[in-house]
XYZ file of C-alpha atoms in Angstrom:
298
model
C -29.775 18.185 5.862
C -34.439 19.562 5.079
C -36.938 18.267 6.518
C -39.885 16.117 4.607
C -41.418 19.044 3.266
C -39.204 21.300 2.109
C -38.006 17.386 -0.220
C -41.856 17.515 -1.628
C -42.800 20.539 -2.303
C -38.994 20.752 -4.110
C -40.173 17.761 -5.944
C -43.420 18.794 -6.688
C -42.731 22.161 -8.418
C -39.748 20.161 -10.398
C -42.689 17.926 -11.570
C -45.838 20.297 -11.845
C -47.562 17.380 -10.279
C -48.100 15.861 -7.192
C -48.767 12.938 -8.712
C -45.680 12.867 -10.567
C -43.850 14.014 -7.382
C -45.268 11.078 -5.096
C -43.907 8.575 -7.779
C -40.802 10.168 -7.758
C -41.245 10.106 -3.640
C -42.451 7.080 -3.245
C -45.013 8.239 -1.682
C -49.101 8.858 -1.874
C -49.783 11.479 -4.218
C -51.895 12.328 -0.565
C -48.711 12.464 1.723
C -46.855 14.564 -0.842
C -50.259 17.832 -0.490
C -50.250 16.926 3.687
C -46.498 18.094 3.439
C -46.868 20.577 1.426
C -49.700 22.384 3.009
C -47.834 21.736 6.093
C -45.075 24.073 5.113
C -47.254 26.700 3.947
C -49.100 26.398 7.396
C -45.401 26.742 9.017
C -44.135 29.328 6.942
C -48.307 31.482 6.750
C -47.708 31.754 2.823
C -49.125 30.555 -0.166
C -47.044 28.429 -2.140
C -48.736 26.283 -5.403
C -52.288 26.573 -7.521
C -53.173 24.339 -8.653
C -54.680 23.678 -12.458
C -56.397 21.940 -14.818
C -52.853 20.362 -16.170
C -50.828 19.723 -12.236
C -49.762 22.564 -9.876
C -48.023 26.161 -10.568
C -45.919 28.179 -8.238
C -47.263 31.616 -6.856
C -44.717 34.533 -6.745
C -43.549 33.437 -3.475
C -43.356 29.851 -4.352
C -41.093 30.706 -6.410
C -39.242 32.347 -4.692
C -39.008 29.745 -2.010
C -37.868 27.829 -4.285
C -35.001 29.500 -5.737
C -33.785 30.750 -2.120
C -33.650 27.115 -0.414
C -31.936 25.362 -3.982
C -29.597 28.131 -3.805
C -29.498 26.392 0.117
C -29.485 22.768 -0.630
C -26.203 23.478 -2.970
C -23.843 25.958 -0.055
C -24.710 23.069 2.578
C -23.352 20.241 0.262
C -19.940 22.788 -0.355
C -20.436 22.741 3.776
C -20.560 19.480 4.209
C -17.564 18.862 1.339
C -15.649 20.585 3.208
C -16.786 19.247 6.270
C -15.117 16.001 5.067
C -12.099 17.079 3.091
C -11.206 18.948 6.678
C -11.832 15.988 8.570
C -9.567 13.809 5.726
C -6.504 16.563 6.170
C -6.851 16.143 10.238
C -6.424 12.325 9.918
C -2.681 11.315 10.201
C -1.290 9.621 6.736
C 1.554 6.363 7.446
C 2.673 6.429 3.910
C 4.272 2.745 2.814
C 7.284 2.032 0.190
C 6.845 -0.282 -2.268
C 9.032 -1.777 -5.008
C 9.422 -5.417 -7.147
C 12.282 -6.190 -4.058
C 10.787 -4.960 -1.384
C 7.566 -5.530 -1.717
C 4.402 -4.038 1.200
C 2.668 -6.794 0.882
C 4.271 -7.314 4.724
C 2.955 -4.383 5.521
C -0.117 -5.477 4.054
C -0.551 -7.438 6.326
C -0.081 -6.370 9.672
C -2.319 -3.730 8.671
C -4.812 -5.353 8.243
C -5.018 -7.278 11.671
C -3.758 -3.137 13.110
C -6.401 -0.691 11.446
C -9.363 -0.984 13.551
C -7.014 0.371 16.586
C -6.114 3.013 14.560
C -9.051 4.945 12.406
C -7.860 7.923 11.749
C -5.362 6.775 9.809
C -4.581 6.905 6.345
C -2.310 4.739 4.618
C -1.035 5.948 1.142
C 1.285 3.459 -0.188
C 4.533 5.485 -2.630
C 5.689 3.328 -5.346
C 10.165 2.775 -5.744
C 12.522 1.916 -8.329
C 14.713 -0.871 -7.447
C 18.209 0.469 -8.374
C 21.551 -0.597 -6.818
C 23.394 2.766 -7.433
C 19.846 5.273 -5.910
C 18.271 3.019 -3.569
C 20.947 4.983 -0.694
C 18.732 7.316 -2.047
C 15.748 5.634 -1.066
C 16.493 4.478 1.978
C 17.656 8.175 2.559
C 14.280 9.905 2.032
C 12.487 7.267 4.694
C 11.475 9.764 7.587
C 10.686 12.308 4.504
C 9.068 10.579 0.958
C 8.428 7.628 2.860
C 7.419 6.456 7.200
C 7.897 2.734 6.804
C 9.675 0.464 3.795
C 9.396 -3.720 3.575
C 12.319 -5.211 3.338
C 15.128 -7.502 4.224
C 18.173 -6.314 6.399
C 22.164 -6.986 6.751
C 23.533 -3.983 5.253
C 26.147 -2.055 7.243
C 25.186 1.034 5.350
C 21.382 0.278 5.792
C 21.072 0.149 9.144
C 22.994 2.700 9.863
C 20.398 5.445 7.461
C 17.229 3.958 9.692
C 16.306 1.891 12.516
C 14.802 -1.538 11.810
C 12.203 -4.173 13.041
C 12.513 -7.157 12.243
C 9.434 -9.839 12.066
C 10.606 -13.044 10.801
C 13.936 -14.651 8.419
C 13.805 -15.836 4.358
C 16.279 -18.633 3.511
C 18.452 -17.926 1.152
C 18.086 -20.106 -2.040
C 19.616 -20.019 -5.514
C 17.963 -18.620 -8.627
C 19.442 -21.156 -11.859
C 18.048 -20.621 -14.817
C 15.585 -22.262 -16.619
C 17.552 -24.308 -19.546
C 20.747 -24.700 -16.422
C 21.899 -28.243 -15.197
C 20.624 -28.136 -12.394
C 16.763 -26.316 -13.360
C 15.605 -29.539 -13.011
C 16.110 -30.643 -9.605
C 13.620 -30.170 -6.054
C 16.309 -28.661 -3.959
C 20.430 -29.067 -4.372
C 23.255 -29.388 -1.716
C 25.804 -27.994 -2.263
C 28.231 -30.313 -3.954
C 25.514 -29.499 -6.420
C 27.794 -26.295 -6.874
C 30.936 -27.940 -7.393
C 32.412 -26.184 -11.029
C 29.556 -23.278 -11.404
C 29.744 -19.850 -11.017
C 27.846 -18.611 -8.046
C 26.936 -14.583 -8.190
C 26.685 -12.815 -4.606
C 26.283 -9.988 -3.387
C 30.792 -8.183 -3.028
C 32.178 -8.528 0.350
C 32.003 -6.160 3.147
C 28.388 -4.827 3.374
C 26.527 -7.485 4.829
C 27.724 -9.698 7.539
C 25.622 -12.802 7.262
C 26.777 -12.281 3.434
C 30.217 -12.770 4.703
C 29.585 -15.638 6.809
C 28.243 -17.472 3.654
C 31.600 -16.665 1.610
C 34.417 -17.910 4.157
C 32.528 -21.107 4.377
C 31.872 -20.949 0.788
C 35.813 -20.002 -0.568
C 36.976 -22.362 2.832
C 35.556 -25.448 2.409
C 34.035 -25.745 -1.467
C 37.148 -23.818 -3.310
C 35.193 -25.911 -6.637
C 32.489 -23.605 -6.788
C 33.749 -20.314 -8.832
C 32.081 -16.701 -7.504
C 31.432 -13.484 -8.696
C 30.945 -9.780 -7.553
C 27.125 -8.559 -8.136
C 26.472 -5.073 -6.451
C 26.302 -4.583 -2.824
C 22.219 -3.989 -3.535
C 20.263 -6.038 -6.017
C 18.213 -4.501 -8.658
C 16.174 -6.341 -11.822
C 19.888 -6.424 -14.943
C 21.436 -8.523 -11.945
C 18.821 -11.036 -11.899
C 19.782 -10.446 -16.190
C 22.825 -10.760 -16.184
C 22.131 -14.067 -14.283
C 19.835 -15.251 -16.985
C 21.971 -13.895 -20.156
C 25.475 -15.773 -18.839
C 23.617 -19.050 -17.648
C 25.690 -18.512 -13.741
C 23.688 -19.443 -10.925
C 22.621 -16.740 -8.492
C 22.001 -16.077 -4.247
C 18.535 -15.626 -4.402
C 16.018 -15.446 -1.243
C 13.197 -17.155 -1.066
C 10.483 -14.090 -1.151
C 12.560 -13.448 -4.615
C 11.468 -16.565 -6.045
C 8.792 -14.966 -8.154
C 10.972 -11.948 -9.756
C 12.454 -12.926 -12.615
C 9.933 -15.634 -15.553
C 13.479 -16.863 -16.496
C 14.788 -18.433 -13.374
C 14.029 -20.937 -10.924
C 14.584 -21.006 -7.376
C 15.812 -23.892 -5.298
C 16.660 -24.384 -1.604
C 19.846 -25.377 -0.442
C 21.225 -27.967 1.901
C 22.115 -25.414 4.587
C 20.919 -23.108 7.084
C 21.684 -19.479 6.174
C 18.630 -16.976 6.109
C 18.050 -12.950 6.589
C 15.865 -11.510 8.373
C 13.200 -9.481 6.512
C 11.476 -6.243 8.834
C 10.305 -2.743 9.154
C 12.617 -0.243 8.178
C 11.507 3.739 9.478
C 13.288 5.933 11.255
C 15.806 6.490 14.061
C 13.778 8.480 15.663
C 10.241 7.442 15.653
C 7.459 9.688 16.200
C 3.452 10.109 16.380
C 1.958 7.255 14.185
C 4.711 6.069 12.812
C 5.644 5.139 16.685
C 1.771 3.754 17.890
C 2.064 1.084 14.014
C 5.603 -0.401 15.837
C 3.847 0.114 19.623
C 0.695 -1.890 18.244
C 2.493 -4.550 16.332
C 4.733 -5.400 19.031
C 1.871 -5.478 21.122
C -0.061 -8.481 18.559
C 3.183 -10.148 18.820
C 3.948 -10.272 15.376
C 7.292 -10.704 15.421
C 9.020 -13.178 14.598
């Protein structure tokens, strides 16, 4: 914000020498002298005195030096304040993330559309996967979070938020590493005969209920064990501890190090996408429109 003459003057005053100032400014000593001479002529003041040891400031020079340093500090504060105001004016998109609901899918969308929203700032907000508390997390969409990426066929979830489907994940089977089926590359339904398979209990997911009906009616040799309606890490731990099978999703295949998740020869899948407020506004609505415009919906 200051002209080169003031910069040369301040540097020479700090160094006590034209030569030393020239080294710091990467210009010649003659150029430094010309800058200061020009400043003195412009102000009509003598600012420096030449001595055998270098230069000294006159009383007028000392006054200009102090006031210029003050103005520089003040201007830096002014710039910082302006930048802070600009940051506060930016709209913020808050994206929830957890182990079972990571925000990577959203980040992929963001990188493809963010050039359209230079005024938006992204904030990643972590939350815990807890089958007893997940509904309280969902209830904060529109308050603590603008978006959560998740799989969804839950009536309780769909009653609380809007859902933009982006694609589907296959339903697969998680198998403990020590289980007899762990060495297989894929599974047939008949491979599950005689085993206990954990899956979400009936009543909240139409897709899971359809799969359960199929298994109960056509494959009664598979024992079904209810899990909570929403998975958390305890469900995966229980699968390992009891050496049972677990209905899993391909997006969760790496959740637990003691489980291997295998595809099954069936046609079951579940949609995944963006969870957001029932009444999106502002940057949330604009981002959703950009996703649709870019053809990112599966």
